[in-house]
Amino acid sequence: MEIPAFANKVHHLLFIYDFASVGCTEKILNQNAILILNNDPLREQLHPAKKGIDTFEEFCNQSSVQELILNLRGSKHHHTKPKSRIDIHSTQLVYANRLFHLHKWLDGRDFEFNNFVQTAQDTFQNRRESVTLHGLEHLLELYQNSFNSRRDFILLLKRYLNDQSHKGKRASSMVVEKSAILAYFRCNESEINITFDPKKRYKVREAEDPEPEMTLEDLLKLLTTGRPTLIQKAVILSKFHRGLDTTTLVDRFNFQAWGQLVSYFGTANYMKWDPDMCPVPIRLTRMKTDYSHVGFLDRDAVVAIQDYLYDEQKKKGRIPEAGKPLFVNQKGNAINVHWVSNAFNRMAQKAGIQSRLDGYDRKPIFSKNSHELRDLLESTLLNCGVRADVVEHVTGHKPKDSYEKQAKLFPSAVRAEYMKASNTINIFSNIYHYMKGDEKTILLENQVKVLKEKLEEAKNRERAIQEKG
């Protein structure tokens, strides 16, 4: 067997053999021989020190991470794609961030694993080798070239999942950590199995734990003492009535609702829209589930949109167009997820309904958030006697039974079911247009009266402060 000239400096030479080929003791079947060296200069020559991966961009540009990204779902946005320095989104971005944290944890860490080393011409020995890791991709390469050492790699990754750096995280968050690791190895054709139950170490949600929730009374306060602008009121009511999650609101509803409203009312002159024709069916595809379904805008939402558009045209001369955003920010750009979240939080603070929940150490969680509007619609519809399958449909849940096609076959029946809740969800026009004198209406009317008085008092205090200034 021909030996390279520098082999005299090599103390141990490991050849990877195909042990199914009996007697081939000198034939190298895999040319990628692993050289185990004691001579430091030669070790550096054969295994040069890897350039440090310090930034998230550098990490994502590694071939193994690129392989992962190519196999994960990216952005589903059609109109409002979130800004990203390296053009990765959704699951791609979540997993890449989690793995970058793992990469930094591994970098510079000493690691021992088994290697099969040739000690003589026909003799091999299973030895422990110690290396200093250069990060995640280095670990992957070692795993791919290791022999009978799977256990060492699994224990190292389990040590990371149980590390103190995750203190305060919820079990649900650690499920994502594990999923990201498994996906990374799987997408690089080096599957690994990690037995790890995050519920045994990390917090799980219990029945008595506080969680965000919202009532109709909270919504009423939000839209009165919360002092919303016209656009904020229109956005919140649209989100509530249509049962929208925020991403679907900003990327689909905001660009598709105008055309459907014009088609339904038969005119682009929004001031001629008749609220008595409500609720208006609006078909959209929910981005999270790719489920196309019909929901509705009832009177309050439509009137709020009319008021907003009238103000926009009067102050800015803006007339809505098909395919253009219905709701725009002060710079004239389409509103985004952050705009909705920030607007809701400011209104909730002003309304006095916002508080921070206990038990969330890593990230502050508040008692009210805009996602609760969708849950509020669902619970309100059920409480008003709307059929459960209709509630599931209008809030964008895929039917469990593929043959449940009532919404497509009988759209008028779905609309009629939704209308059972009209008097309840129209918290403003219910008073001004549906006065019946029942207890619920009287109670609601009194609440609005009190809230208006508080709002007027707040305005008077502001005027007094300004006059003194």
XYZ file of C-alpha atoms in Angstrom:
469
model
C 0.000 0.000 0.000
C 1.425 3.363 -1.017
C 1.826 5.757 1.901
C 2.044 9.574 1.523
C 5.418 11.193 2.265
C 4.189 12.971 5.370
C 2.850 9.765 6.933
C 5.927 9.421 9.175
C 4.533 12.286 11.224
C 1.165 10.604 11.525
C 0.725 8.605 14.710
C -2.668 7.100 13.904
C -4.264 6.621 10.478
C -7.936 5.689 10.281
C -9.227 4.153 7.083
C -12.918 3.676 6.625
C -13.449 0.176 5.290
C -16.375 -1.596 3.793
C -16.378 -4.481 6.247
C -18.761 -6.424 4.020
C -15.802 -6.922 1.662
C -13.870 -9.644 3.513
C -10.090 -9.606 3.105
C -9.799 -6.090 1.701
C -7.459 -4.984 4.477
C -5.319 -2.762 2.271
C -7.916 -1.446 -0.158
C -9.237 1.978 0.723
C -12.888 1.985 -0.248
C -13.568 5.459 1.041
C -10.944 8.000 0.007
C -12.011 10.353 2.804
C -9.601 8.855 5.331
C -9.573 10.545 8.703
C -6.080 11.365 9.924
C -5.599 11.513 13.658
C -2.467 13.547 14.303
C -0.377 14.387 17.336
C 1.828 16.806 15.398
C 0.137 20.234 15.754
C 1.514 21.899 12.553
C 0.428 18.937 10.471
C -2.957 18.838 12.212
C -3.470 22.496 11.246
C -2.455 21.695 7.683
C -4.997 18.897 7.349
C -7.666 20.429 9.584
C -7.292 24.214 9.264
C -8.975 26.292 11.945
C -12.418 27.331 10.791
C -13.218 30.983 10.407
C -15.395 32.146 13.274
C -19.101 32.451 12.510
C -20.051 35.526 14.520
C -23.146 36.972 12.860
C -26.561 35.565 12.080
C -26.025 36.283 8.380
C -22.762 34.303 8.327
C -24.444 31.436 10.129
C -27.331 31.304 7.647
C -24.945 31.347 4.675
C -23.365 28.031 5.700
C -24.201 25.213 3.293
C -25.841 23.026 5.940
C -28.110 25.854 7.127
C -28.983 26.731 3.535
C -30.006 23.104 3.038
C -32.352 23.418 6.002
C -33.814 26.723 4.805
C -34.532 25.318 1.340
C -36.584 22.544 2.912
C -38.716 24.748 5.180
C -41.763 26.870 4.497
C -41.043 30.514 3.821
C -43.336 33.521 3.680
C -46.949 33.179 2.549
C -47.346 36.936 2.276
C -48.547 38.250 -1.067
C -48.512 41.978 -0.339
C -46.792 42.732 2.979
C -43.748 40.482 3.115
C -41.913 41.217 6.388
C -38.526 42.872 6.071
C -35.605 40.463 6.404
C -31.888 41.106 5.936
C -31.339 37.684 4.371
C -34.780 37.000 2.903
C -35.893 34.189 5.194
C -39.299 34.167 6.835
C -41.803 32.217 8.894
C -40.579 28.748 9.956
C -37.260 29.369 8.201
C -36.553 32.384 10.396
C -37.788 30.761 13.618
C -35.650 27.645 13.170
C -32.589 29.595 12.011
C -32.743 31.818 15.106
C -33.033 28.823 17.448
C -30.147 27.034 15.728
C -27.952 30.147 15.830
C -28.360 30.117 19.611
C -27.276 26.450 19.620
C -24.335 27.306 17.350
C -23.072 29.937 19.795
C -23.506 27.505 22.700
C -21.418 24.857 20.895
C -18.665 27.165 19.621
C -15.466 26.668 21.647
C -16.912 23.798 23.687
C -14.801 20.655 24.206
C -16.428 17.444 23.017
C -15.455 13.769 23.222
C -16.743 11.072 20.914
C -15.774 7.621 19.617
C -13.590 7.121 16.558
C -12.387 3.845 15.029
C -8.589 4.155 14.773
C -6.084 1.876 12.980
C -3.322 0.916 15.408
C -1.523 -1.572 13.126
C -1.800 -2.914 9.602
C -4.686 -5.244 10.432
C -5.715 -3.872 13.815
C -8.319 -1.245 14.672
C -9.341 0.176 18.014
C -12.332 2.162 19.184
C -10.879 5.273 20.827
C -12.179 8.429 22.432
C -11.236 11.599 20.617
C -11.447 15.088 22.093
C -12.064 18.117 19.884
C -12.927 21.773 20.328
C -16.106 22.522 18.427
C -16.350 25.373 15.929
C -20.131 25.525 16.048
C -23.110 23.636 14.697
C -21.882 22.778 11.205
C -18.651 21.382 12.679
C -20.729 19.155 14.967
C -22.725 17.933 11.965
C -19.541 17.021 10.075
C -18.192 15.081 13.059
C -21.509 13.273 13.412
C -21.492 12.302 9.743
C -17.938 10.894 9.984
C -18.161 9.316 13.441
C -18.214 5.567 14.090
C -20.565 4.057 16.667
C -20.760 7.358 18.549
C -24.379 8.433 18.119
C -24.904 8.412 21.884
C -22.240 11.103 22.474
C -23.893 13.506 20.039
C -27.364 12.882 21.432
C -26.214 13.507 25.008
C -24.507 16.748 23.963
C -27.682 18.033 22.310
C -29.789 16.966 25.313
C -27.381 18.861 27.554
C -28.081 21.950 25.448
C -31.851 21.472 25.682
C -31.549 21.284 29.481
C -29.073 24.165 29.741
C -29.630 27.090 32.104
C -29.732 29.456 29.119
C -33.324 28.271 28.591
C -34.412 29.059 32.144
C -37.888 30.567 32.247
C -38.969 29.241 28.858
C -42.217 27.379 28.404
C -42.383 23.738 27.339
C -44.041 24.819 24.091
C -41.001 26.959 23.271
C -38.639 24.052 23.931
C -40.645 21.867 21.559
C -39.642 24.338 18.844
C -35.979 24.123 19.943
C -36.018 20.346 19.587
C -37.904 20.459 16.287
C -35.339 22.877 14.832
C -32.447 20.562 15.775
C -34.129 17.467 14.359
C -34.999 19.314 11.137
C -31.397 20.513 10.722
C -29.948 16.997 10.918
C -32.766 15.476 8.864
C -32.478 18.010 6.032
C -28.754 17.270 5.874
C -29.433 13.529 5.469
C -28.039 12.759 8.932
C -31.115 11.911 10.953
C -30.764 11.870 14.722
C -33.255 10.885 17.402
C -33.352 12.784 20.707
C -35.472 11.546 23.605
C -36.464 14.772 25.322
C -39.730 15.656 27.066
C -39.809 19.425 27.748
C -42.829 19.066 30.048
C -40.643 17.397 32.682
C -38.361 20.412 33.072
C -40.109 23.457 31.653
C -43.313 25.269 32.468
C -46.582 24.011 31.054
C -49.849 25.901 30.995
C -52.168 24.853 33.777
C -55.889 25.463 34.065
C -55.462 28.113 36.764
C -52.724 30.017 34.932
C -53.757 33.507 33.814
C -54.002 33.944 30.073
C -55.150 36.715 27.726
C -58.895 37.092 27.366
C -61.351 39.713 26.197
C -65.043 40.414 26.728
C -67.546 42.538 24.844
C -67.357 45.038 27.683
C -63.578 45.239 27.193
C -64.106 45.811 23.471
C -66.575 48.590 24.207
C -64.066 50.297 26.511
C -61.307 49.812 23.940
C -63.349 51.608 21.270
C -64.530 54.446 23.513
C -62.225 55.335 26.414
C -59.359 53.856 24.388
C -59.828 56.893 22.132
C -59.177 55.188 18.803
C -58.570 57.117 15.619
C -60.951 56.462 12.739
C -58.574 53.984 11.128
C -57.967 52.181 14.430
C -61.690 51.795 15.039
C -62.271 50.512 11.498
C -59.390 48.029 11.728
C -60.420 46.657 15.130
C -64.075 46.220 14.156
C -63.128 44.607 10.834
C -60.806 42.219 12.635
C -63.513 41.374 15.169
C -66.469 40.912 12.813
C -64.540 38.993 10.162
C -62.711 36.844 12.754
C -59.276 37.633 11.342
C -55.833 36.795 12.644
C -53.482 39.734 12.202
C -51.416 38.375 9.298
C -54.532 37.596 7.254
C -55.906 41.046 8.086
C -52.860 42.977 6.843
C -51.920 40.806 3.858
C -55.250 39.558 2.494
C -58.241 41.485 3.874
C -56.515 44.844 3.474
C -56.002 44.218 -0.255
C -59.060 42.125 -1.140
C -61.951 43.482 0.926
C -62.476 46.689 -1.088
C -63.320 44.881 -4.328
C -65.756 42.566 -2.557
C -67.448 45.454 -0.753
C -67.892 47.323 -4.045
C -69.283 44.199 -5.705
C -71.715 43.512 -2.858
C -73.087 47.054 -2.549
C -72.990 47.620 -6.314
C -71.077 50.894 -6.177
C -67.596 52.260 -5.500
C -69.201 55.299 -3.863
C -68.805 54.098 -0.289
C -71.122 56.808 1.044
C -73.976 55.093 -0.810
C -73.416 51.757 0.885
C -76.553 50.799 2.797
C -75.723 49.375 6.262
C -79.131 47.665 6.264
C -77.679 45.246 3.700
C -75.201 43.954 6.281
C -73.642 41.573 7.076
C -71.408 41.559 3.990
C -69.781 38.244 2.983
C -66.000 38.516 2.533
C -64.135 35.486 1.182
C -60.451 35.190 2.092
C -57.805 32.507 2.528
C -56.570 32.246 6.078
C -52.782 32.308 5.791
C -52.032 30.005 8.714
C -54.082 27.102 7.349
C -54.419 27.950 3.625
C -58.159 27.590 4.153
C -60.427 29.652 1.902
C -63.649 30.554 3.678
C -66.366 33.173 3.990
C -66.716 35.505 6.945
C -68.759 38.669 7.394
C -68.547 42.387 8.066
C -71.561 43.595 10.001
C -72.986 47.086 10.367
C -70.514 48.536 12.896
C -67.498 47.542 10.813
C -68.949 48.828 7.541
C -69.953 52.179 9.065
C -66.481 52.526 10.613
C -64.891 51.872 7.200
C -67.163 54.501 5.620
C -66.175 57.073 8.256
C -62.487 56.300 7.781
C -62.611 56.497 3.968
C -64.551 59.777 4.076
C -61.912 61.290 6.374
C -59.082 59.994 4.144
C -60.639 61.509 1.041
C -61.417 64.794 2.757
C -57.949 65.285 4.287
C -55.666 63.537 1.779
C -57.765 63.182 -1.343
C -57.197 59.435 -1.250
C -59.738 57.275 -3.049
C -59.485 53.490 -2.554
C -58.590 51.349 -5.563
C -58.865 47.644 -6.323
C -55.679 45.798 -5.413
C -54.420 48.703 -3.287
C -54.476 48.685 0.531
C -57.693 49.769 2.198
C -55.970 50.806 5.432
C -52.746 52.845 5.218
C -50.476 54.407 7.827
C -49.509 58.071 8.048
C -46.883 57.605 5.338
C -49.430 56.127 2.954
C -48.096 52.580 3.229
C -50.163 49.499 3.999
C -50.496 48.794 7.711
C -48.523 45.790 8.968
C -48.585 43.379 11.894
C -46.605 45.739 14.138
C -48.965 48.622 13.367
C -51.977 46.558 14.488
C -50.244 45.308 17.637
C -48.987 48.745 18.662
C -52.325 50.437 17.984
C -54.211 47.839 20.020
C -51.807 48.083 22.966
C -51.992 51.881 23.088
C -55.782 51.798 23.052
C -55.902 49.085 25.737
C -53.597 51.132 27.978
C -55.714 54.262 27.554
C -58.880 52.266 28.225
C -57.433 50.923 31.482
C -57.999 47.281 30.524
C -54.355 46.262 30.049
C -52.200 44.506 32.641
C -49.149 42.258 32.626
C -49.778 38.591 33.429
C -47.743 36.765 36.066
C -45.772 33.620 35.291
C -44.156 34.744 32.039
C -40.514 35.457 32.861
C -38.810 35.485 29.464
C -41.261 37.635 27.543
C -43.978 39.906 28.939
C -47.493 38.685 28.199
C -50.425 41.068 28.634
C -54.025 40.419 29.543
C -55.323 41.828 26.262
C -54.026 41.396 22.732
C -55.525 41.756 19.284
C -55.691 37.992 18.716
C -58.355 37.804 21.420
C -60.776 39.586 19.068
C -61.019 36.418 16.991
C -61.617 34.281 20.074
C -64.203 36.809 21.256
C -66.130 36.496 17.999
C -66.078 32.710 18.268
C -67.402 32.646 21.839
C -69.998 35.351 21.084
C -71.365 33.488 18.064
C -71.693 30.282 20.079
C -73.354 32.134 22.943
C -75.881 33.607 20.501
C -76.894 30.162 19.274
C -74.988 30.096 15.982
C -74.392 26.527 14.802
C -70.963 25.201 15.787
C -70.015 24.240 12.217
C -70.804 27.776 11.021
C -68.722 29.252 13.842
C -65.810 27.013 12.824
C -66.171 28.071 9.199
C -66.391 31.848 9.623
C -63.414 31.876 12.011
C -61.259 29.949 9.542
C -61.013 26.482 11.069
C -60.751 23.722 8.493
C -63.700 21.317 8.783
C -62.846 17.955 10.319
C -65.140 16.243 7.826
C -64.179 16.866 4.196
C -67.833 16.485 3.252
C -68.909 19.458 5.355
C -69.648 21.820 2.463
C -72.669 23.693 3.812
C -70.885 27.041 3.463
C -70.379 26.537 -0.280
C -73.702 24.861 -0.975
C -75.875 27.103 1.214
C -74.166 30.508 1.684
C -77.443 32.232 2.569
C -77.959 29.758 5.411
C -74.495 30.550 6.774
C -75.255 34.277 6.617
C -78.571 33.734 8.404
C -76.780 31.851 11.176
C -74.217 34.637 11.564
C -77.017 37.218 11.819
C -78.204 35.585 15.040
C -75.337 37.444 16.716
C -75.780 40.791 14.918
C -77.519 42.526 17.805
C -74.695 41.511 20.127
C -71.581 42.140 18.035
C -72.835 45.522 16.764
C -72.084 47.224 20.054
C -72.627 50.724 18.622
C -75.404 50.456 16.045
C -77.266 48.042 18.307
C -78.069 51.047 20.454
C -78.810 53.540 17.718
C -80.609 51.271 15.263
C -81.982 48.309 17.234
C -83.420 49.881 20.382
C -85.858 47.312 21.790
C -85.745 48.128 25.479
C -84.598 44.684 26.614
C -82.248 44.377 29.600
C -79.120 43.722 27.528
C -79.709 46.779 25.371
C -80.444 49.026 28.337
C -77.317 47.794 30.109
C -75.222 48.391 27.000
C -76.714 51.852 26.533
C -75.879 52.780 30.128
C -72.318 51.526 29.683
C -71.849 53.661 26.587
C -73.286 56.680 28.401
C -70.884 56.275 31.327
C -67.914 55.740 29.019
C -68.799 58.827 26.974
C -68.961 60.881 30.170
C -65.510 59.611 31.192
C -64.170 60.420 27.751
C -65.545 63.947 27.924
C -64.012 64.426 31.378
C -60.627 63.306 30.046
C -60.892 65.762 27.147
C -61.790 68.594 29.537
C -58.763 67.806 31.711
C -56.511 67.909 28.647
C -57.963 71.265 27.586
C -57.374 72.657 31.071
C -53.747 71.489 31.044
C -53.177 73.019 27.599
C -54.724 76.338 28.677
C -52.474 76.476 31.752
C -49.437 75.688 29.563
